[in-house]
Short mmCIF file of C-alpha atoms and ligand atoms in Angstrom, two decimals:
data_model
loop_
_atom_site.label_atom_id
_atom_site.label_comp_id
_atom_site.label_asym_id
_atom_site.label_seq_id
_atom_site.Cartn_x
_atom_site.Cartn_y
_atom_site.Cartn_z
CA UNK A 1 1.65 10.83 4.12
CA UNK A 2 5.40 11.26 3.54
CA UNK A 3 6.23 13.63 0.69
CA UNK A 4 7.89 12.18 -2.37
CA UNK A 5 10.79 14.15 -3.84
CA UNK A 6 13.14 13.48 -6.74
CA UNK A 7 16.66 14.93 -6.39
CA UNK A 8 18.96 14.70 -9.42
CA UNK A 9 22.70 14.37 -8.76
CA UNK A 10 22.13 13.17 -5.20
CA UNK A 11 25.31 11.09 -5.21
CA UNK A 12 27.54 13.91 -3.97
CA UNK A 13 27.83 17.50 -2.80
CA UNK A 14 24.71 19.62 -2.53
CA UNK A 15 22.35 16.90 -3.82
CA UNK A 16 23.55 14.37 -1.26
CA UNK A 17 23.41 16.88 1.61
CA UNK A 18 19.86 17.83 0.58
CA UNK A 19 18.77 14.19 0.33
CA UNK A 20 20.23 13.55 3.79
CA UNK A 21 18.50 16.56 5.32
CA UNK A 22 15.11 15.64 3.80
CA UNK A 23 15.42 11.95 4.73
CA UNK A 24 16.39 12.82 8.32
CA UNK A 25 13.30 14.96 8.76
CA UNK A 26 11.19 11.81 8.38
CA UNK A 27 8.74 13.79 6.24
CA UNK A 28 10.22 12.80 2.87
CA UNK A 29 10.97 9.79 0.76
CA UNK A 30 13.86 10.79 -1.51
CA UNK A 31 14.25 9.39 -5.01
CA UNK A 32 17.96 9.79 -5.69
CA UNK A 33 18.16 10.17 -9.49
CA UNK A 34 21.78 9.39 -10.33
CA UNK A 35 24.01 8.03 -13.07
CA UNK A 36 26.14 5.81 -10.79
CA UNK A 37 24.04 3.41 -8.72
CA UNK A 38 26.84 1.99 -6.55
CA UNK A 39 28.38 5.37 -5.81
CA UNK A 40 24.96 6.65 -4.75
CA UNK A 41 24.29 3.63 -2.53
CA UNK A 42 27.64 4.12 -0.81
CA UNK A 43 27.03 7.86 -0.48
CA UNK A 44 23.59 7.36 1.07
CA UNK A 45 25.03 4.87 3.57
CA UNK A 46 28.01 7.09 4.36
CA UNK A 47 25.75 9.93 5.50
CA UNK A 48 23.54 7.55 7.50
CA UNK A 49 20.33 7.70 5.45
CA UNK A 50 17.85 5.05 6.62
CA UNK A 51 16.95 2.52 3.90
CA UNK A 52 13.22 3.17 4.07
CA UNK A 53 13.72 6.88 3.37
CA UNK A 54 15.26 6.64 -0.09
CA UNK A 55 15.18 4.87 -3.45
CA UNK A 56 17.95 5.09 -6.04
CA UNK A 57 16.90 5.27 -9.70
CA UNK A 58 19.19 5.49 -12.68
CA UNK A 59 19.30 8.78 -14.57
CA UNK A 60 21.97 10.02 -16.93
CA UNK A 61 21.10 13.58 -17.86
CA UNK A 62 23.56 13.53 -20.76
CA UNK A 63 21.25 11.17 -22.64
CA UNK A 64 17.67 12.12 -23.54
CA UNK A 65 16.81 8.40 -23.87
CA UNK A 66 17.95 7.91 -20.30
CA UNK A 67 15.78 10.84 -19.19
CA UNK A 68 12.72 9.24 -20.86
CA UNK A 69 13.53 5.85 -19.39
CA UNK A 70 13.88 7.37 -15.94
CA UNK A 71 10.43 8.97 -16.26
CA UNK A 72 8.95 5.58 -17.31
CA UNK A 73 10.66 3.78 -14.42
CA UNK A 74 9.55 6.40 -11.94
CA UNK A 75 5.94 6.13 -13.14
CA UNK A 76 6.10 2.34 -12.87
CA UNK A 77 7.22 2.69 -9.24
CA UNK A 78 3.73 4.00 -8.48
CA UNK A 79 5.05 6.78 -6.26
CA UNK A 80 3.49 10.21 -6.47
CA UNK A 81 5.70 13.19 -7.36
CA UNK A 82 5.36 16.12 -4.97
CA UNK A 83 8.63 17.96 -5.52
CA UNK A 84 11.27 17.78 -8.26
CA UNK A 85 14.76 19.15 -7.59
CA UNK A 86 16.97 19.69 -10.65
CA UNK A 87 20.39 19.81 -9.00
CA UNK A 88 22.91 17.75 -10.98
CA UNK A 89 25.57 19.59 -12.96
CA UNK A 90 28.89 19.17 -14.71
CA UNK A 91 31.57 21.85 -14.75
CA UNK A 92 34.62 21.60 -17.02
CA UNK A 93 36.66 24.74 -16.37
CA UNK A 94 39.95 23.37 -17.73
CA UNK A 95 38.66 21.46 -20.78
CA UNK A 96 40.45 22.57 -23.94
CA UNK A 97 38.00 20.80 -26.25
CA UNK A 98 34.25 20.37 -25.87
CA UNK A 99 32.71 16.99 -25.11
CA UNK A 100 29.21 15.99 -26.08
CA UNK A 101 26.06 14.28 -24.82
CA UNK A 102 24.54 11.18 -26.45
CA UNK A 103 22.55 13.41 -28.81
CA UNK A 104 25.59 15.53 -29.63
CA UNK A 105 24.96 18.66 -27.54
CA UNK A 106 27.92 20.32 -25.81
CA UNK A 107 28.12 18.49 -22.47
CA UNK A 108 27.60 21.26 -19.87
CA UNK A 109 24.59 22.89 -21.48
CA UNK A 110 23.36 19.48 -22.71
CA UNK A 111 23.42 18.00 -19.20
CA UNK A 112 22.72 20.92 -16.89
CA UNK A 113 20.09 22.61 -19.03
CA UNK A 114 18.69 20.38 -21.82
CA UNK A 115 18.60 17.13 -19.79
CA UNK A 116 16.83 18.88 -16.93
CA UNK A 117 14.54 20.74 -19.32
CA UNK A 118 13.22 17.50 -20.82
CA UNK A 119 13.01 15.87 -17.37
CA UNK A 120 10.99 18.70 -15.85
CA UNK A 121 8.72 19.09 -18.87
CA UNK A 122 7.88 15.37 -18.79
CA UNK A 123 7.41 15.28 -15.01
CA UNK A 124 5.20 18.37 -14.96
CA UNK A 125 2.20 16.09 -15.55
CA UNK A 126 3.16 13.95 -12.56
CA UNK A 127 3.49 17.04 -10.37
CA UNK A 128 0.07 18.22 -11.55
CA UNK A 129 -1.46 14.89 -10.53
CA UNK A 130 -0.06 14.95 -7.00
CA UNK A 131 -2.48 15.80 -4.19
CA UNK A 132 0.31 17.22 -2.03
CA UNK A 133 -0.60 20.63 -0.60
CA UNK A 134 2.63 22.38 -1.67
CA UNK A 135 4.00 21.05 -4.95
CA UNK A 136 7.31 22.48 -6.13
CA UNK A 137 9.74 22.38 -9.03
CA UNK A 138 13.15 23.66 -8.02
CA UNK A 139 16.04 24.32 -10.38
CA UNK A 140 19.40 25.02 -8.72
CA UNK A 141 20.89 28.23 -10.06
CA UNK A 142 24.19 29.88 -9.37
CA UNK A 143 25.71 33.22 -8.58
CA UNK A 144 28.05 32.66 -11.53
CA UNK A 145 25.14 33.31 -13.87
CA UNK A 146 24.52 36.66 -12.21
CA UNK A 147 26.57 39.43 -13.70
CA UNK A 148 25.04 41.83 -11.15
CA UNK A 149 27.30 40.32 -8.47
CA UNK A 150 31.06 40.41 -7.91
CA UNK A 151 31.42 36.62 -8.33
CA UNK A 152 29.29 36.71 -11.49
CA UNK A 153 31.71 39.20 -13.01
CA UNK A 154 34.77 36.99 -12.89
CA UNK A 155 35.63 36.29 -16.52
CA UNK A 156 34.58 34.50 -18.64
CA UNK A 157 31.15 36.00 -18.01
CA UNK A 158 27.92 34.23 -18.87
CA UNK A 159 26.42 35.57 -22.08
CA UNK A 160 23.83 33.85 -24.24
CA UNK A 161 24.12 36.43 -27.01
CA UNK A 162 21.44 36.04 -29.68
CA UNK A 163 21.23 32.25 -29.02
CA UNK A 164 22.55 31.40 -32.49
CA UNK A 165 24.69 28.49 -31.20
CA UNK A 166 21.79 27.02 -29.23
CA UNK A 167 19.53 27.33 -32.27
CA UNK A 168 22.25 25.54 -34.27
CA UNK A 169 22.16 22.58 -31.86
CA UNK A 170 25.50 23.11 -30.01
CA UNK A 171 26.94 20.27 -32.03
CA UNK A 172 30.33 21.79 -32.77
CA UNK A 173 30.10 20.35 -36.28
CA UNK A 174 29.10 23.14 -38.60
CA UNK A 175 27.96 25.28 -35.70
CA UNK A 176 29.50 26.47 -32.46
CA UNK A 177 29.22 24.34 -29.28
CA UNK A 178 28.50 27.58 -27.34
CA UNK A 179 25.05 29.15 -26.93
CA UNK A 180 26.23 32.54 -28.17
CA UNK A 181 27.98 31.02 -31.19
CA UNK A 182 31.51 31.76 -29.89
CA UNK A 183 34.60 29.59 -29.35
CA UNK A 184 34.45 26.79 -26.77
CA UNK A 185 35.11 27.81 -23.17
CA UNK A 186 34.23 25.22 -20.53
CA UNK A 187 33.81 27.68 -17.64
CA UNK A 188 31.57 29.92 -19.72
CA UNK A 189 29.50 26.96 -20.96
CA UNK A 190 28.75 26.08 -17.31
CA UNK A 191 27.75 29.67 -16.48
CA UNK A 192 25.59 29.87 -19.60
CA UNK A 193 23.87 26.62 -18.58
CA UNK A 194 23.09 28.11 -15.16
CA UNK A 195 21.57 31.22 -16.79
CA UNK A 196 19.36 28.84 -18.82
CA UNK A 197 18.37 27.08 -15.56
CA UNK A 198 17.25 30.38 -14.04
CA UNK A 199 15.47 31.56 -17.20
CA UNK A 200 13.60 28.27 -17.54
CA UNK A 201 12.42 28.46 -13.91
CA UNK A 202 10.88 31.88 -14.66
CA UNK A 203 9.30 30.66 -17.91
CA UNK A 204 7.78 27.69 -16.05
CA UNK A 205 6.38 30.13 -13.51
CA UNK A 206 4.89 32.33 -16.21
CA UNK A 207 3.31 29.48 -18.15
CA UNK A 208 2.19 27.13 -15.39
CA UNK A 209 2.03 28.65 -11.92
CA UNK A 210 -1.46 30.08 -12.09
CA UNK A 211 -2.95 27.08 -13.84
CA UNK A 212 -1.32 24.40 -11.66
CA UNK A 213 -0.53 26.06 -8.32
CA UNK A 214 2.96 24.54 -8.52
CA UNK A 215 5.72 26.66 -6.96
CA UNK A 216 8.63 27.19 -9.33
CA UNK A 217 11.83 28.38 -7.67
CA UNK A 218 15.56 28.68 -8.08
CA UNK A 219 18.29 29.39 -5.57
CA UNK A 220 21.90 30.17 -4.96
CA UNK A 221 22.82 28.13 -1.87
CA UNK A 222 26.18 29.89 -1.28
CA UNK A 223 29.65 28.90 -2.39
CA UNK A 224 30.09 25.24 -1.47
CA UNK A 225 33.80 25.27 -2.24
CA UNK A 226 34.40 21.66 -1.17
CA UNK A 227 32.07 19.74 -3.52
CA UNK A 228 33.02 17.53 -6.44
CA UNK A 229 32.03 20.32 -8.82
CA UNK A 230 35.60 21.55 -8.82
CA UNK A 231 37.10 18.10 -9.39
CA UNK A 232 38.38 19.02 -12.84
CA UNK A 233 40.03 22.24 -11.74
CA UNK A 234 43.82 22.56 -11.40
CA UNK A 235 45.19 21.33 -8.01
CA UNK A 236 46.32 24.79 -6.86
CA UNK A 237 42.82 26.14 -7.39
CA UNK A 238 41.30 23.28 -5.42
CA UNK A 239 43.74 23.96 -2.59
CA UNK A 240 43.18 27.71 -2.39
CA UNK A 241 39.51 28.05 -3.34
CA UNK A 242 37.93 26.91 -0.02
CA UNK A 243 40.07 29.21 2.23
CA UNK A 244 39.64 32.06 -0.28
CA UNK A 245 35.86 31.71 -0.06
CA UNK A 246 35.98 31.27 3.72
CA UNK A 247 38.18 34.20 4.65
CA UNK A 248 38.19 36.63 1.71
CA UNK A 249 34.78 36.62 0.02
CA UNK A 250 33.07 35.09 3.09
CA UNK A 251 30.64 33.41 0.70
CA UNK A 252 31.70 29.94 1.87
CA UNK A 253 29.04 27.55 3.04
CA UNK A 254 29.45 23.93 4.18
CA UNK A 255 27.78 21.12 2.23
CA UNK A 256 25.65 20.42 5.28
CA UNK A 257 24.41 24.01 5.55
CA UNK A 258 23.81 24.28 1.78
CA UNK A 259 21.83 21.02 1.92
CA UNK A 260 19.66 22.48 4.69
CA UNK A 261 19.03 25.56 2.56
CA UNK A 262 17.90 23.56 -0.46
CA UNK A 263 15.81 21.34 1.83
CA UNK A 264 14.08 24.53 3.03
CA UNK A 265 13.19 25.44 -0.55
CA UNK A 266 11.73 21.92 -0.88
CA UNK A 267 9.66 21.87 2.24
CA UNK A 268 9.57 25.06 4.33
CA UNK A 269 5.98 26.37 4.53
CA UNK A 270 7.25 29.96 4.34
CA UNK A 271 9.06 29.47 1.00
CA UNK A 272 6.05 28.81 -1.21
CA UNK A 273 6.31 31.92 -3.39
CA UNK A 274 6.69 31.05 -7.07
CA UNK A 275 9.06 32.61 -9.60
CA UNK A 276 11.60 33.42 -6.90
CA UNK A 277 15.39 33.10 -6.81
CA UNK A 278 16.32 32.46 -3.15
CA UNK A 279 19.57 33.41 -1.46
CA UNK A 280 20.73 33.50 2.16
CA UNK A 281 22.39 36.29 4.10
CA UNK A 282 25.29 36.03 6.57
CA UNK A 283 23.00 34.89 9.37
CA UNK A 284 21.59 32.14 7.12
CA UNK A 285 18.22 33.83 6.68
CA UNK A 286 16.59 33.37 3.28
CA UNK A 287 15.64 36.32 1.09
CA UNK A 288 14.35 36.89 -2.46
CA UNK A 289 17.34 37.85 -4.54
CA UNK A 290 17.56 39.89 -7.76
CA UNK A 291 18.75 38.21 -10.93
CA UNK A 292 21.09 39.80 -13.44
CA UNK A 293 19.56 41.53 -16.45
CA UNK A 294 20.18 38.59 -18.76
CA UNK A 295 19.03 35.98 -16.23
CA UNK A 296 15.70 37.81 -15.85
CA UNK A 297 15.11 38.74 -19.50
CA UNK A 298 11.58 37.49 -20.29
CA UNK A 299 12.08 37.55 -24.04
CA UNK A 300 15.25 35.46 -23.75
CA UNK A 301 13.49 33.04 -21.40
CA UNK A 302 10.78 32.47 -24.01
CA UNK A 303 13.32 31.98 -26.78
CA UNK A 304 15.50 29.57 -24.77
CA UNK A 305 12.32 27.60 -23.92
CA UNK A 306 11.18 27.43 -27.55
CA UNK A 307 14.57 26.47 -29.00
CA UNK A 308 15.14 23.90 -26.24
CA UNK A 309 11.74 22.31 -26.93
CA UNK A 310 12.87 21.66 -30.47
CA UNK A 311 16.30 20.34 -29.46
CA UNK A 312 14.90 17.78 -27.00
CA UNK A 313 12.15 16.72 -29.41
CA UNK A 314 9.11 18.03 -27.52
CA UNK A 315 7.75 19.84 -30.59
P1 NDP B 1 28.97 17.86 -7.36
O1 NDP B 1 29.93 17.68 -8.48
O2 NDP B 1 29.38 17.44 -6.00
O3 NDP B 1 27.60 17.16 -7.69
C1 NDP B 1 27.09 17.13 -8.98
C2 NDP B 1 26.13 15.98 -9.10
O4 NDP B 1 25.63 15.95 -10.45
C3 NDP B 1 26.77 14.61 -8.84
O5 NDP B 1 25.85 13.82 -8.14
C4 NDP B 1 26.98 14.09 -10.24
O6 NDP B 1 26.98 12.68 -10.33
C5 NDP B 1 25.75 14.63 -10.92
N1 NDP B 1 25.83 14.54 -12.38
C6 NDP B 1 26.77 15.06 -13.20
N2 NDP B 1 26.52 14.70 -14.47
C7 NDP B 1 25.41 13.95 -14.46
C8 NDP B 1 24.67 13.27 -15.46
N3 NDP B 1 25.04 13.27 -16.74
N4 NDP B 1 23.55 12.60 -15.09
C9 NDP B 1 23.17 12.55 -13.80
N5 NDP B 1 23.85 13.16 -12.81
C10 NDP B 1 24.95 13.84 -13.13
O7 NDP B 1 28.64 19.42 -7.38
P2 NDP B 1 27.72 20.36 -6.44
O8 NDP B 1 27.07 19.57 -5.40
O9 NDP B 1 28.55 21.52 -6.07
O10 NDP B 1 26.66 20.88 -7.50
C11 NDP B 1 25.27 20.68 -7.35
C12 NDP B 1 24.53 21.89 -7.88
O11 NDP B 1 24.88 23.04 -7.12
C13 NDP B 1 24.82 22.24 -9.33
O12 NDP B 1 23.61 22.58 -9.96
C14 NDP B 1 25.73 23.45 -9.23
O13 NDP B 1 25.61 24.27 -10.37
C15 NDP B 1 25.14 24.11 -8.01
N6 NDP B 1 25.99 25.07 -7.34
C16 NDP B 1 27.16 24.70 -6.73
C17 NDP B 1 27.91 25.65 -6.10
C18 NDP B 1 29.21 25.30 -5.44
O14 NDP B 1 29.85 26.22 -4.94
N7 NDP B 1 29.61 24.05 -5.38
C19 NDP B 1 27.49 27.05 -6.01
C20 NDP B 1 26.24 27.31 -6.67
C21 NDP B 1 25.53 26.35 -7.28
P3 NDP B 1 28.32 11.79 -10.06
O15 NDP B 1 28.43 11.67 -8.57
O16 NDP B 1 27.99 10.50 -10.74
O17 NDP B 1 29.48 12.53 -10.67
#
């Protein structure tokens, strides 16, 4: 049978390119889990996805109620779940003030990390029940969370500190909206959320890989300088960033190529190793990459997992 894969944030950028690549292969039915139905429908049509290869389902990761409703709707659809791809993200590099999710968490960490954390915890049962030979849970990471790389060292650097802000609920009321308890910084909040994504992937691997056989993986697909992720950046940055990445850092990758890379992590028979953070070299060959010290800190992974469980109401 065709595999059944959920891709969050499939309405643009990497998510859309991945959905397209999987749908084109004919091997996958893609559930595009998105907050804007019409935009997603137009996007799917614009890249030529055939109707029978995708279903759009509403999901707003900045609302835990929406996450739960999505899970209910998905279950009612009767489709199996073979692979879950947590891809959606918000990035607010120029925001002066924090904004918040429905439950009052700072928006970047609330959406990119907490929304996906609840989604993947709830859908773990569905993955377990699938009879697909290679079940996977993939959480998109980023080089920006890796302080062991040049790009990861551009300030403000990711730093979760002692997690006091996360433990305080990131509400910005009596506590800080930042994980480390510091002052709000939109670019840092995004990087912190990506470190959480990579830590949670490793914690999933530790807790569930042996018992379930599910492959847990993360990846850095390359710098896709043209996606909507940079939509809130200043115009000069948006003008110069793509050529800078193309000609100076040479880390640039097209949306199409990045989509093919993520599609590999979904379905390539050679990428079944669990607990791995995949990257690609200049000739587009995949390799197991090293994570920064903080993004591979087992103790921090456990703590982020435990605090997040409380914040999203799982315990
Ligand atoms: P885009 O902005 O193009 O795509 C982000 C997607 O997330 C969109 O579909 C967006 O929906 C969706 N989204 C945002 N907020 C929510 C929400 N509350 N609920 C549901 N969906 C939401 O960015 P990219 O394609 O670049 O980013 C995709 C992933 O790739 C992210 O995880 C990012 O961290 C990662 N990444 C990107 C890199 C890059 O260079 N671009 C490099 C490394 C990693 P909508 O269309 O409605 O806005």
